PDB file of N, CA and C in Angstrom:
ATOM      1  N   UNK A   1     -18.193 -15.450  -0.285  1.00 52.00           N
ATOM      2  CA  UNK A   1     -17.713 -14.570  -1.352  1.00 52.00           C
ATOM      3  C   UNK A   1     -18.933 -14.057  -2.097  1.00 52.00           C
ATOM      4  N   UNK A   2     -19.184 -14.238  -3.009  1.00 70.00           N
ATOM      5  CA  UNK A   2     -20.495 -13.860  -4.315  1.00 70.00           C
ATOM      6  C   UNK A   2     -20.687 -14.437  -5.571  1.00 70.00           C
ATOM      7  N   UNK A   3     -21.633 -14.757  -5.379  1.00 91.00           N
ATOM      8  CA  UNK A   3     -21.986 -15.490  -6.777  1.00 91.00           C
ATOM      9  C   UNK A   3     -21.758 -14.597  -8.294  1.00 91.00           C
ATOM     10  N   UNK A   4     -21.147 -13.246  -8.136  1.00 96.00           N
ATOM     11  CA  UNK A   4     -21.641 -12.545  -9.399  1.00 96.00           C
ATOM     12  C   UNK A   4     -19.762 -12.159  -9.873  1.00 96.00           C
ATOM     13  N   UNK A   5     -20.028 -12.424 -11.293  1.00 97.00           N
ATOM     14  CA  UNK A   5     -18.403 -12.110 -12.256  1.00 97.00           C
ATOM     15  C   UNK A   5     -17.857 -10.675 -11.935  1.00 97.00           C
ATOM     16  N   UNK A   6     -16.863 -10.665 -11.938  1.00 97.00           N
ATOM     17  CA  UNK A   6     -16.029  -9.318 -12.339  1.00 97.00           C
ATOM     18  C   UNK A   6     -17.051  -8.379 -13.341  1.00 97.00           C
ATOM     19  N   UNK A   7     -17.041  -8.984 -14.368  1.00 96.00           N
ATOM     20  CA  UNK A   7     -18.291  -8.293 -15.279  1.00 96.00           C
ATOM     21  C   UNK A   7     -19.531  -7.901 -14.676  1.00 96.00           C
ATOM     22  N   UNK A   8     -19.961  -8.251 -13.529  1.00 97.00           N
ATOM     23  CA  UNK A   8     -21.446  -8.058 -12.979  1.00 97.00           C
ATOM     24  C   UNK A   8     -20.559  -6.973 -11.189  1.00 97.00           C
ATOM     25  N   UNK A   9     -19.327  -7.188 -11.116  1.00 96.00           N
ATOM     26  CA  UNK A   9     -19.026  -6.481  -9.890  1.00 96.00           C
ATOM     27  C   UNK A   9     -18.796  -5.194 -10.243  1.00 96.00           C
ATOM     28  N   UNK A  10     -17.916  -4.890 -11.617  1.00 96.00           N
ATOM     29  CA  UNK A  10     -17.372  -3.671 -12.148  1.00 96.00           C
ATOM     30  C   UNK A  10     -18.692  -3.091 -13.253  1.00 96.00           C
ATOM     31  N   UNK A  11     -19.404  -4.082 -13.223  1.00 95.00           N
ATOM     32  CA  UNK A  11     -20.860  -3.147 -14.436  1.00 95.00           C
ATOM     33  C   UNK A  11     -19.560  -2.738 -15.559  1.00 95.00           C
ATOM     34  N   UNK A  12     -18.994  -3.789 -16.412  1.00 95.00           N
ATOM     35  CA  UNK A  12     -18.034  -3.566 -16.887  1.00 95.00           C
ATOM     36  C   UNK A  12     -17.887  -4.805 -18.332  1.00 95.00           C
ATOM     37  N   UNK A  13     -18.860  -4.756 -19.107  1.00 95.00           N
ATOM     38  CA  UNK A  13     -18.551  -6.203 -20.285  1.00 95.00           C
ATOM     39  C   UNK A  13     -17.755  -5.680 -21.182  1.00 95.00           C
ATOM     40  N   UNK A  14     -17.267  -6.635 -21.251  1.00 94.00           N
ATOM     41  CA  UNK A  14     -16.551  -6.944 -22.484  1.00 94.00           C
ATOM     42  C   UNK A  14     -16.844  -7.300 -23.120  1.00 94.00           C
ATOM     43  N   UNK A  15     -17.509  -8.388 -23.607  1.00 91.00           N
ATOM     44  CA  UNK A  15     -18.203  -8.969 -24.781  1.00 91.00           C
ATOM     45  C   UNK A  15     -17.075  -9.813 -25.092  1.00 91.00           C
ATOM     46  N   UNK A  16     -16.901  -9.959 -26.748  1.00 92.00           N
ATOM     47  CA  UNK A  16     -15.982 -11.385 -26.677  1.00 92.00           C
ATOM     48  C   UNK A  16     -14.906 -10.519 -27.171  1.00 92.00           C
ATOM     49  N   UNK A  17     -14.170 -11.536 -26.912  1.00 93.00           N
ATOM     50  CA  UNK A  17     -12.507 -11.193 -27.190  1.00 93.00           C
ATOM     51  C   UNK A  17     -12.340 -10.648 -28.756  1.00 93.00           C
ATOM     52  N   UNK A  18     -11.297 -10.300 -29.228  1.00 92.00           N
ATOM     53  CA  UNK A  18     -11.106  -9.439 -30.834  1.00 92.00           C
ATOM     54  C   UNK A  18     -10.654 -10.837 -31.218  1.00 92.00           C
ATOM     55  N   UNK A  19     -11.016 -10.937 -32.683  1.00 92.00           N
ATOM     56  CA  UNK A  19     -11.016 -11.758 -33.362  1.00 92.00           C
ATOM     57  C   UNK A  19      -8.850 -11.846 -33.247  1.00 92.00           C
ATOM     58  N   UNK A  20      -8.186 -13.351 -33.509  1.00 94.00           N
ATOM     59  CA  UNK A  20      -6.758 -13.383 -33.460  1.00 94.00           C
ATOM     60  C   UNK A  20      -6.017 -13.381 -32.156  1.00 94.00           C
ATOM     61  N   UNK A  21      -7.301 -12.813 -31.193  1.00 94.00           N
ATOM     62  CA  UNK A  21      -6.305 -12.591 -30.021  1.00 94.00           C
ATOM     63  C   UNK A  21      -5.326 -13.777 -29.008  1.00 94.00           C
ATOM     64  N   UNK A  22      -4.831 -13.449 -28.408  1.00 96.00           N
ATOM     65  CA  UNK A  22      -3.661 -14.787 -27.551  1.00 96.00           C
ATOM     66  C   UNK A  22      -4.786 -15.528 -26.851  1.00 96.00           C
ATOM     67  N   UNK A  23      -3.800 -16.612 -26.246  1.00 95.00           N
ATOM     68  CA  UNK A  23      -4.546 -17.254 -25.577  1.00 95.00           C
ATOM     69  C   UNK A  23      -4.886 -17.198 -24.025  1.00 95.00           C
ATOM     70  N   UNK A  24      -3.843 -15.856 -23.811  1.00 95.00           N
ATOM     71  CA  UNK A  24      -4.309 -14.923 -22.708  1.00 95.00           C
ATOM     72  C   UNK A  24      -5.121 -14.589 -22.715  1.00 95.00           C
ATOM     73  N   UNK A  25      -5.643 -13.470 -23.843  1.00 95.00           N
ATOM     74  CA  UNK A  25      -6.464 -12.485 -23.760  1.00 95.00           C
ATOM     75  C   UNK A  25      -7.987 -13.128 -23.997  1.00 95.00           C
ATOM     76  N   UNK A  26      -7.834 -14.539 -24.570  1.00 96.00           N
ATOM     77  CA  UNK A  26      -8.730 -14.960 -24.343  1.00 96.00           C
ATOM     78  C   UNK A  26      -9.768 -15.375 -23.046  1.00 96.00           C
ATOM     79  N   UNK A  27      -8.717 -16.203 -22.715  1.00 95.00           N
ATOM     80  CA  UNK A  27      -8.589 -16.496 -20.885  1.00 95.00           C
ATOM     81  C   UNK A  27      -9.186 -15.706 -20.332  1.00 95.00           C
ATOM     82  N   UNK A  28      -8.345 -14.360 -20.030  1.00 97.00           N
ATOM     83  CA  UNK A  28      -8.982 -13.055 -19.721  1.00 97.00           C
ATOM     84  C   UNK A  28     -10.424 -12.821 -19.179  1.00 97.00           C
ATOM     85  N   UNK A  29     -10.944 -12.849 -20.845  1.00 97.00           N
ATOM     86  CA  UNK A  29     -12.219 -12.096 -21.452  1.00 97.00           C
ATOM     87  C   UNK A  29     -13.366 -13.052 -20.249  1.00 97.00           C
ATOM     88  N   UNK A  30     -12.226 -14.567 -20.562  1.00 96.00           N
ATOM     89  CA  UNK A  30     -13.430 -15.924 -20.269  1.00 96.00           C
ATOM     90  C   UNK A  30     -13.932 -15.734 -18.826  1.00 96.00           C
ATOM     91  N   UNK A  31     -12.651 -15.625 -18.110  1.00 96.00           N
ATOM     92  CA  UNK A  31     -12.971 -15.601 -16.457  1.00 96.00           C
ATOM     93  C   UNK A  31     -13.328 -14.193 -15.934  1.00 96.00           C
ATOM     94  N   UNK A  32     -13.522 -13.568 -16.441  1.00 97.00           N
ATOM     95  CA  UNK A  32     -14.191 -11.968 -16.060  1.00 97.00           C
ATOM     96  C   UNK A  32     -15.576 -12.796 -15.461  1.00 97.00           C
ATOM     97  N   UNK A  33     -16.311 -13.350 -17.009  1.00 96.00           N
ATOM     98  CA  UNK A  33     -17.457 -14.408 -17.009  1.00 96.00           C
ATOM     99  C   UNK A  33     -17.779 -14.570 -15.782  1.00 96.00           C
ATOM    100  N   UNK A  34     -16.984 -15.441 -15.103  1.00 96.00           N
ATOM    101  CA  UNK A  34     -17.080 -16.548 -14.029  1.00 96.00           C
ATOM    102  C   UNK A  34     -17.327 -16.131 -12.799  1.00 96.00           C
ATOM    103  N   UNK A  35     -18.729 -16.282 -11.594  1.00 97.00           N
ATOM    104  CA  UNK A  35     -18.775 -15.798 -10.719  1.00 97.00           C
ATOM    105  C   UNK A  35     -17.010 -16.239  -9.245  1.00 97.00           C
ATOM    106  N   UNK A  36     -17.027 -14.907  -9.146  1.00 96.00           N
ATOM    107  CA  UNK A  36     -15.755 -15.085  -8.151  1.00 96.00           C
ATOM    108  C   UNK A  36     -15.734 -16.121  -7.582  1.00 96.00           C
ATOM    109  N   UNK A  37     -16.738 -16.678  -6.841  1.00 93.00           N
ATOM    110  CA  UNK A  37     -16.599 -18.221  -6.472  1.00 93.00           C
ATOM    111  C   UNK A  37     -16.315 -19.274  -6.633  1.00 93.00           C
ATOM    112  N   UNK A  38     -16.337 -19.000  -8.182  1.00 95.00           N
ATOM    113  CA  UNK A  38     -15.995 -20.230  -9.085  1.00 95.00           C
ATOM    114  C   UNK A  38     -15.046 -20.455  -9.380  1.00 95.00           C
ATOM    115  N   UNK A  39     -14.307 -19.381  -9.568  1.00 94.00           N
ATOM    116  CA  UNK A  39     -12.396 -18.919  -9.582  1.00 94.00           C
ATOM    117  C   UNK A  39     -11.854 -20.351  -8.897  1.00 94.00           C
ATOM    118  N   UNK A  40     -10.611 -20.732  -9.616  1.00 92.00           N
ATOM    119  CA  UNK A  40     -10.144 -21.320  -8.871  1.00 92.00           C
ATOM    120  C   UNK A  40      -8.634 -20.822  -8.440  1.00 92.00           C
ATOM    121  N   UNK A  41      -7.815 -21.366  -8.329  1.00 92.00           N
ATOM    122  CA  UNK A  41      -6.592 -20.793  -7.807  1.00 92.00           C
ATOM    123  C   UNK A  41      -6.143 -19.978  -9.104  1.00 92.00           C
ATOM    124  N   UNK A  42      -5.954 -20.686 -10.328  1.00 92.00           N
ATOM    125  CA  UNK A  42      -5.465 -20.406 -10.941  1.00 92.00           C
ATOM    126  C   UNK A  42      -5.918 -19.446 -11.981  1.00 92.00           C
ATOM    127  N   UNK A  43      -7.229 -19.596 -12.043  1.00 94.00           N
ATOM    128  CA  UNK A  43      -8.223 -18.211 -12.477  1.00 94.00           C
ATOM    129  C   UNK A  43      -7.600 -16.564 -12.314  1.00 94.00           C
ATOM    130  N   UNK A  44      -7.840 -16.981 -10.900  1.00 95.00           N
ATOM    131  CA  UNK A  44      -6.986 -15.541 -10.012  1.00 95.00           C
ATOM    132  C   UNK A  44      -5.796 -15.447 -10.510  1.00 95.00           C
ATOM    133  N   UNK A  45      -4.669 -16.365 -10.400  1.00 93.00           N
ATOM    134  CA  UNK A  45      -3.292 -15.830 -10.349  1.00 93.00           C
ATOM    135  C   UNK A  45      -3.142 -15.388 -12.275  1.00 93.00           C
ATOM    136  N   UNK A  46      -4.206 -16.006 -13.283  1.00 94.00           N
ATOM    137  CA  UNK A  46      -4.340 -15.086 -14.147  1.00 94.00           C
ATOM    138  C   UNK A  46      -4.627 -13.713 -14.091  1.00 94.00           C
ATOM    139  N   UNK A  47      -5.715 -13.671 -13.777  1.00 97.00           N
ATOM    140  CA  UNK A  47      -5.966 -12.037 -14.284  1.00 97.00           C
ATOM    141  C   UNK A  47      -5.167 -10.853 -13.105  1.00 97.00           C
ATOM    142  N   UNK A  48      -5.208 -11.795 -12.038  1.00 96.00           N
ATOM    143  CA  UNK A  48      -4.301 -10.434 -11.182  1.00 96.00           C
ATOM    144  C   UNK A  48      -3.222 -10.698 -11.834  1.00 96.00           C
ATOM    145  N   UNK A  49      -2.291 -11.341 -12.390  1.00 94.00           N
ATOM    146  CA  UNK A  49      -1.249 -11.453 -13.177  1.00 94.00           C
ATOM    147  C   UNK A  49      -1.283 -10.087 -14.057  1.00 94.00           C
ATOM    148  N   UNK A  50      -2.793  -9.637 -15.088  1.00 96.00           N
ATOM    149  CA  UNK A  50      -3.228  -8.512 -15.381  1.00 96.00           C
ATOM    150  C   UNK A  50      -3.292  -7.848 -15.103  1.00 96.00           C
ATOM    151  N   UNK A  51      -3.485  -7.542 -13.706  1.00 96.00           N
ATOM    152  CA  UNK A  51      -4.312  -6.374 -13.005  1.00 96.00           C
ATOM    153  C   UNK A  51      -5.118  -6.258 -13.124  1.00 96.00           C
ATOM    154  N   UNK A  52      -6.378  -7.221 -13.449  1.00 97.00           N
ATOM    155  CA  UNK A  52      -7.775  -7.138 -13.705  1.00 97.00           C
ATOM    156  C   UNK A  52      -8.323  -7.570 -12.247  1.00 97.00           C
ATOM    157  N   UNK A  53      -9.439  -7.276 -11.904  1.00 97.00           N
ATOM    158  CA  UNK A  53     -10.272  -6.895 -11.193  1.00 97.00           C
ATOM    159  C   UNK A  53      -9.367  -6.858  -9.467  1.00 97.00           C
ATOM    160  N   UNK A  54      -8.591  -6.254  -8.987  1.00 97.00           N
ATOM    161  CA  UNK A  54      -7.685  -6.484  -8.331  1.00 97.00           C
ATOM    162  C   UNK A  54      -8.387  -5.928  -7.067  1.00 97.00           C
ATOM    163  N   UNK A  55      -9.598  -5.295  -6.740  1.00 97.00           N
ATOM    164  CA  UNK A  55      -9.584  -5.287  -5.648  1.00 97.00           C
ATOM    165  C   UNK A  55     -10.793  -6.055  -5.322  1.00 97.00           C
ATOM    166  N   UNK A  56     -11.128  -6.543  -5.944  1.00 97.00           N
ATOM    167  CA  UNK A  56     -12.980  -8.083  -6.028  1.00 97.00           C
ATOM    168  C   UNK A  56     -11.453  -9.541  -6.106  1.00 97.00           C
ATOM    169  N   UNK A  57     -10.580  -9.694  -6.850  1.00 97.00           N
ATOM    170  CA  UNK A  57     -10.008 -10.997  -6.541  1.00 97.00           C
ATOM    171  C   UNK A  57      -8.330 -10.701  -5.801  1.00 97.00           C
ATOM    172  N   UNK A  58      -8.202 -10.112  -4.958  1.00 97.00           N
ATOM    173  CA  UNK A  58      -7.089 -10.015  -3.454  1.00 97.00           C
ATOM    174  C   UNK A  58      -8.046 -10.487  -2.384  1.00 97.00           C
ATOM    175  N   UNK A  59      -9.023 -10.494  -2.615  1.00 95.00           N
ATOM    176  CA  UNK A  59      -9.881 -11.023  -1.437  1.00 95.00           C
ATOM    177  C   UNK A  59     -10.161 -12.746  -1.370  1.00 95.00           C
ATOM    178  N   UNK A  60     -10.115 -12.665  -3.106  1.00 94.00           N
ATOM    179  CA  UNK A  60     -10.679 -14.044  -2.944  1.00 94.00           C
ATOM    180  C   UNK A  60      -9.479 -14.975  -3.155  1.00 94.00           C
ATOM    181  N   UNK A  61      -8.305 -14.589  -3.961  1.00 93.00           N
ATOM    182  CA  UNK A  61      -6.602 -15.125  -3.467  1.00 93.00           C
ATOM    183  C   UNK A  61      -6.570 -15.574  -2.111  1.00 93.00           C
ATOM    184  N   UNK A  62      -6.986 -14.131  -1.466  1.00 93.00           N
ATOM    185  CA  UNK A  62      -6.491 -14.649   0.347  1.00 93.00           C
ATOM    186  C   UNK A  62      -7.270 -16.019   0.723  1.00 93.00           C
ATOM    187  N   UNK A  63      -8.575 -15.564   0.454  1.00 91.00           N
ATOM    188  CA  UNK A  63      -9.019 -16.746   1.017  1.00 91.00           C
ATOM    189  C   UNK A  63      -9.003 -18.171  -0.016  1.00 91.00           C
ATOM    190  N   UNK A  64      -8.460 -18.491  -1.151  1.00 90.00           N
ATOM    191  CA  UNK A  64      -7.662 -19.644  -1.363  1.00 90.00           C
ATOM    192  C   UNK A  64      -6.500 -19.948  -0.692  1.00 90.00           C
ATOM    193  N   UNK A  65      -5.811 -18.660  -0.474  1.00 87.00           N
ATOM    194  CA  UNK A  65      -4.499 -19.195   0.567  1.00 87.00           C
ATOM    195  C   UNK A  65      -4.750 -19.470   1.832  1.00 87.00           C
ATOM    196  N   UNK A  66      -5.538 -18.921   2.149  1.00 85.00           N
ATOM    197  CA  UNK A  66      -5.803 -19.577   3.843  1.00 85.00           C
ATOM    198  C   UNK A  66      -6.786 -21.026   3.935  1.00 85.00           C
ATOM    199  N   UNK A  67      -7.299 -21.589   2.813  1.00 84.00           N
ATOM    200  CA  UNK A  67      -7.235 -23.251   2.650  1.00 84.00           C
ATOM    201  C   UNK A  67      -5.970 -23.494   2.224  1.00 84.00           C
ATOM    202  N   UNK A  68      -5.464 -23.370   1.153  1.00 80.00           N
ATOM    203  CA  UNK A  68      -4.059 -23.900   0.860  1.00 80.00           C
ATOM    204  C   UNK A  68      -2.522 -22.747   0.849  1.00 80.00           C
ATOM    205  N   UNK A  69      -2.181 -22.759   2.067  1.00 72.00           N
ATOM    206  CA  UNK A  69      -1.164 -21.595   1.827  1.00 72.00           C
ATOM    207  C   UNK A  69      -0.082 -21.894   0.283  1.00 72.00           C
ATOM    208  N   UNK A  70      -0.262 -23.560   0.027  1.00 72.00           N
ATOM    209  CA  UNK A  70       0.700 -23.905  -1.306  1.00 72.00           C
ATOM    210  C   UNK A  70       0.577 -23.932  -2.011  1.00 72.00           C
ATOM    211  N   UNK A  71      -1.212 -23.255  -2.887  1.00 73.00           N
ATOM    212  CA  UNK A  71      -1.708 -23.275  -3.470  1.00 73.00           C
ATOM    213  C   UNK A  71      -1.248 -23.181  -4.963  1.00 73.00           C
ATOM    214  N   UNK A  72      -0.849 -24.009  -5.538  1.00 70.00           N
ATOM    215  CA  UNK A  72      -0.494 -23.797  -6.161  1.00 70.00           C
ATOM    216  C   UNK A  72      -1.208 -23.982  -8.513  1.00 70.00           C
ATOM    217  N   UNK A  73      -0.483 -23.211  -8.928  1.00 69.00           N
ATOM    218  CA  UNK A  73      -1.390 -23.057 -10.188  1.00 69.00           C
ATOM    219  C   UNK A  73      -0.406 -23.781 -11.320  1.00 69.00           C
ATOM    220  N   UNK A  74      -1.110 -23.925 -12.852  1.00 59.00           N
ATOM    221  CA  UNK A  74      -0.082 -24.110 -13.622  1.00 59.00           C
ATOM    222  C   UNK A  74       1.124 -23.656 -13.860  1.00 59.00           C
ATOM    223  N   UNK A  75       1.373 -22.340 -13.643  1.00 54.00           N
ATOM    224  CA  UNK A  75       2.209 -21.655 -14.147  1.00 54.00           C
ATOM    225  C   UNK A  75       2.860 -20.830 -13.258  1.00 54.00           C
ATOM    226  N   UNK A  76       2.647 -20.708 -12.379  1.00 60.00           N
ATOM    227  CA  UNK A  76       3.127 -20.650 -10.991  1.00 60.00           C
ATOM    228  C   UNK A  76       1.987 -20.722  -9.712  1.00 60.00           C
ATOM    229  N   UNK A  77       2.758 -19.898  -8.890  1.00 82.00           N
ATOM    230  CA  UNK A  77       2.074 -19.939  -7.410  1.00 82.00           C
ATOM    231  C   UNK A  77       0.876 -18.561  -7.339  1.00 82.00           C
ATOM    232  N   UNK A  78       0.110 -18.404  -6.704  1.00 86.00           N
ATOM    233  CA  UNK A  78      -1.147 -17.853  -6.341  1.00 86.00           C
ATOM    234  C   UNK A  78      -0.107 -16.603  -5.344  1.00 86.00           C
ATOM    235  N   UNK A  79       0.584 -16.859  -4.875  1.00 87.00           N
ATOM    236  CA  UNK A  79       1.428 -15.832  -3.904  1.00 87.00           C
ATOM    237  C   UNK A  79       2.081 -15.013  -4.581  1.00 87.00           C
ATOM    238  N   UNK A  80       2.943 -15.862  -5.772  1.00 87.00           N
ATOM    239  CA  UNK A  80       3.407 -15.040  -6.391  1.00 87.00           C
ATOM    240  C   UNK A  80       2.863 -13.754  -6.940  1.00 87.00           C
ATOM    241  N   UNK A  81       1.606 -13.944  -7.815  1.00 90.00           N
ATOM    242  CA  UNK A  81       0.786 -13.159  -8.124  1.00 90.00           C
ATOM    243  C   UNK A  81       0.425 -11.832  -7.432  1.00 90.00           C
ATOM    244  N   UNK A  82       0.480 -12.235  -6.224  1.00 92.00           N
ATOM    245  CA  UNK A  82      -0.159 -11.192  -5.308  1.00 92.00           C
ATOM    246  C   UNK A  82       0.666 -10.469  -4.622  1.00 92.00           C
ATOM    247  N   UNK A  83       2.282 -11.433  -5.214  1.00 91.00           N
ATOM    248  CA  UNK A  83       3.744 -10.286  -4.553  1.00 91.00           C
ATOM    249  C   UNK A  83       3.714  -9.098  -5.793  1.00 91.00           C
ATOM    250  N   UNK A  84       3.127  -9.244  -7.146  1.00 93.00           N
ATOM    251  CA  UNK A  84       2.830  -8.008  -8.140  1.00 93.00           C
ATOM    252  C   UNK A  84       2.098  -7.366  -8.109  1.00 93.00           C
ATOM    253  N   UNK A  85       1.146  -7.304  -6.892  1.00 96.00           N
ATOM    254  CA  UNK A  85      -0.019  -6.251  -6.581  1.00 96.00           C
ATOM    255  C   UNK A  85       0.903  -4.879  -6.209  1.00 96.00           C
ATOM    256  N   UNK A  86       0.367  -4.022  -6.939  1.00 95.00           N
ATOM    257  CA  UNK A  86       0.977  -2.546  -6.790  1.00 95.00           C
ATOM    258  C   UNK A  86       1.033  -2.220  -5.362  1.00 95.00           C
ATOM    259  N   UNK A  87       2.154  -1.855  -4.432  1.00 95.00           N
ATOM    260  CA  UNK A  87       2.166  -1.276  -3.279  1.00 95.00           C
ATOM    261  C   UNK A  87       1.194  -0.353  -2.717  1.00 95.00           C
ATOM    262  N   UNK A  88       0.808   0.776  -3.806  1.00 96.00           N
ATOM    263  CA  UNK A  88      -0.259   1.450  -3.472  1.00 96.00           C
ATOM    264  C   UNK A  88      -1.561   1.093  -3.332  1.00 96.00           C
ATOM    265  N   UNK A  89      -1.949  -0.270  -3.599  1.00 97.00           N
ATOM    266  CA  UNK A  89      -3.251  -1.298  -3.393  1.00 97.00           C
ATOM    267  C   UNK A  89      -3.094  -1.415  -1.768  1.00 97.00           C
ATOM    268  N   UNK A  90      -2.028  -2.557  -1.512  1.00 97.00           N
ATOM    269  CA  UNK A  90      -1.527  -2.562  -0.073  1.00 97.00           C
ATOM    270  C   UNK A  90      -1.934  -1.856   0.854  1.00 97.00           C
ATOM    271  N   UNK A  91      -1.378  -0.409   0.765  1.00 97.00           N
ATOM    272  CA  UNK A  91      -1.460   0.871   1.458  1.00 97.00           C
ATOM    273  C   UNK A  91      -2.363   1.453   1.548  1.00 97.00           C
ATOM    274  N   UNK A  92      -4.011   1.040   0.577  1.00 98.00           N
ATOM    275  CA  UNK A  92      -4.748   1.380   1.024  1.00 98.00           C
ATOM    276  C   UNK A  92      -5.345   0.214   1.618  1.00 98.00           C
ATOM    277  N   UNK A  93      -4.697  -0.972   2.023  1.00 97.00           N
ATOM    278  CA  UNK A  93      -5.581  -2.042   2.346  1.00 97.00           C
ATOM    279  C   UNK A  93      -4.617  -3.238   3.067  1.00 97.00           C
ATOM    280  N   UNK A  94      -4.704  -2.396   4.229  1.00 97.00           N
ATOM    281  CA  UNK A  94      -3.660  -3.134   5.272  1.00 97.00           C
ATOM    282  C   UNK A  94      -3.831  -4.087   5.958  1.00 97.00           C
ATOM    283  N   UNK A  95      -5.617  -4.690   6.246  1.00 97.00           N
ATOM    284  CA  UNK A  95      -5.648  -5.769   6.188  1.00 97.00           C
ATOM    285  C   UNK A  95      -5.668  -6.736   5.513  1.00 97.00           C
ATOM    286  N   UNK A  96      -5.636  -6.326   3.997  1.00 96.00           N
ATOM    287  CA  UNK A  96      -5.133  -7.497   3.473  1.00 96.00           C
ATOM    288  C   UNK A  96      -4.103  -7.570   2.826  1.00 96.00           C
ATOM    289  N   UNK A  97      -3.372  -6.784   3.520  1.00 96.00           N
ATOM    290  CA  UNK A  97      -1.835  -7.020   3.670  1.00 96.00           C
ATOM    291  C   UNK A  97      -1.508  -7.632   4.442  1.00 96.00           C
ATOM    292  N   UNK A  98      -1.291  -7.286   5.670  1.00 96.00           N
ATOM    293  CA  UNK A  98      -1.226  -8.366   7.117  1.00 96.00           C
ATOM    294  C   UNK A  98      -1.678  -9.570   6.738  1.00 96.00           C
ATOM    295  N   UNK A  99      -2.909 -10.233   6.417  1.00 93.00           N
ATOM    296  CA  UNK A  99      -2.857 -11.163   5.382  1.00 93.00           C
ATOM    297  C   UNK A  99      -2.345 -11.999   4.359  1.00 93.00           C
ATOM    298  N   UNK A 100      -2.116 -11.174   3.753  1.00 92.00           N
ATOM    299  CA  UNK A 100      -1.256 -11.839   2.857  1.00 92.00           C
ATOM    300  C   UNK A 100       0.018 -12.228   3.342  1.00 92.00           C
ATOM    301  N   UNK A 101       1.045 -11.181   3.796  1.00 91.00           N
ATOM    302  CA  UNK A 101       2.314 -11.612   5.200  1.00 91.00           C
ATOM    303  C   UNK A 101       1.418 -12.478   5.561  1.00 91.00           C
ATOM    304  N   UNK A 102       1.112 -12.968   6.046  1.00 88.00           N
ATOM    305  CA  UNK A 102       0.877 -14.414   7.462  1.00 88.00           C
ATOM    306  C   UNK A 102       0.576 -15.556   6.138  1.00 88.00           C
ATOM    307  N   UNK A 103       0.110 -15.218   5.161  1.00 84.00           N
ATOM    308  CA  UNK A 103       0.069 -16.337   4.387  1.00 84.00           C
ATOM    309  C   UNK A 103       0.744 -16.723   3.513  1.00 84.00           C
ATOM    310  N   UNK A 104       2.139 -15.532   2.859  1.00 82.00           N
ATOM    311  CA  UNK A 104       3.196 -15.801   2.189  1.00 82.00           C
ATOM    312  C   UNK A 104       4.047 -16.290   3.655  1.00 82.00           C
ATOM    313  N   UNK A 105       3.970 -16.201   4.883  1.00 84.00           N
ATOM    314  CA  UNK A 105       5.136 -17.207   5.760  1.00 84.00           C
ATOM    315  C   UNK A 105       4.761 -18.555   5.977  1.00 84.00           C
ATOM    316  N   UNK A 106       3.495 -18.593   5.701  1.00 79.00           N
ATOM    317  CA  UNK A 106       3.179 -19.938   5.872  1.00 79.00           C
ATOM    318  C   UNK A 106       3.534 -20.883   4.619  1.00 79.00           C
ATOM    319  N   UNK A 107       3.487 -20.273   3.926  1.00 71.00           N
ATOM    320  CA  UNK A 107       4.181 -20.866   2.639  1.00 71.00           C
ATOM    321  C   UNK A 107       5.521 -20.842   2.253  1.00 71.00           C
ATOM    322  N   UNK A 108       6.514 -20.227   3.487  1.00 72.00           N
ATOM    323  CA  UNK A 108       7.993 -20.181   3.365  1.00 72.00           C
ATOM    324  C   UNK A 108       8.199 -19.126   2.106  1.00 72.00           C
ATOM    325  N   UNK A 109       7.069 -18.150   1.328  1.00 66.00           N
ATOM    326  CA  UNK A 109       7.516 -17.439   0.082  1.00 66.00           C
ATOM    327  C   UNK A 109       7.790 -16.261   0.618  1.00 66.00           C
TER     328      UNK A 109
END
């Protein structure tokens, strides 16, 4: 994968979160931070939950699901997440669609 954050893939900071904000948006701000590698399952199924950095972490989802197709997070599943990726992502990116199919059946989702 790559050692370098969402913030260093998109040339894109944020800086820190607005003073009051949730404990989402905190989250958020935090794992932009974090080189993609470091992500863990549940990292991802946050911010793509967002739609944040969605075409730097569909790559790196897949390949948590293809160690653990059951991968699963606090608050839900890592699959789930990636059944809310906009269709038009998909469609431009059919292998990792086909992908993802072979790894939502392996997980019965």
């Amino acid at each position: 994968m790559t050692g370098r954050s969402l913030e260093q893939l998109e040339d894109d900071y944020w800086g820190d979160p607005p003073p009051d904000t949730s404990y989402l948006i905190r989250t958020c701000y935090r794992m932009r931070q974090v080189p993609l590698d470091e992500l863990d399952a549940e990292g991802v199924r946050i911010l793509l939950g967002q739609q944040i950095g969605v075409p730097y972490l569909v790559p790196r989802a897949l390949e948590i699901l293809n160690r653990d197709p059951f991968a699963e997070t606090h608050f839900g599943y890592l699959v789930d997440a990636l059944r809310r990726i906009p269709e038009d992502y998909w469609a431009a990116n059919p292998v990792q669609h086909a992908d993802f199919d072979r790894a939502r059946r392996r997980a019965g989702r």
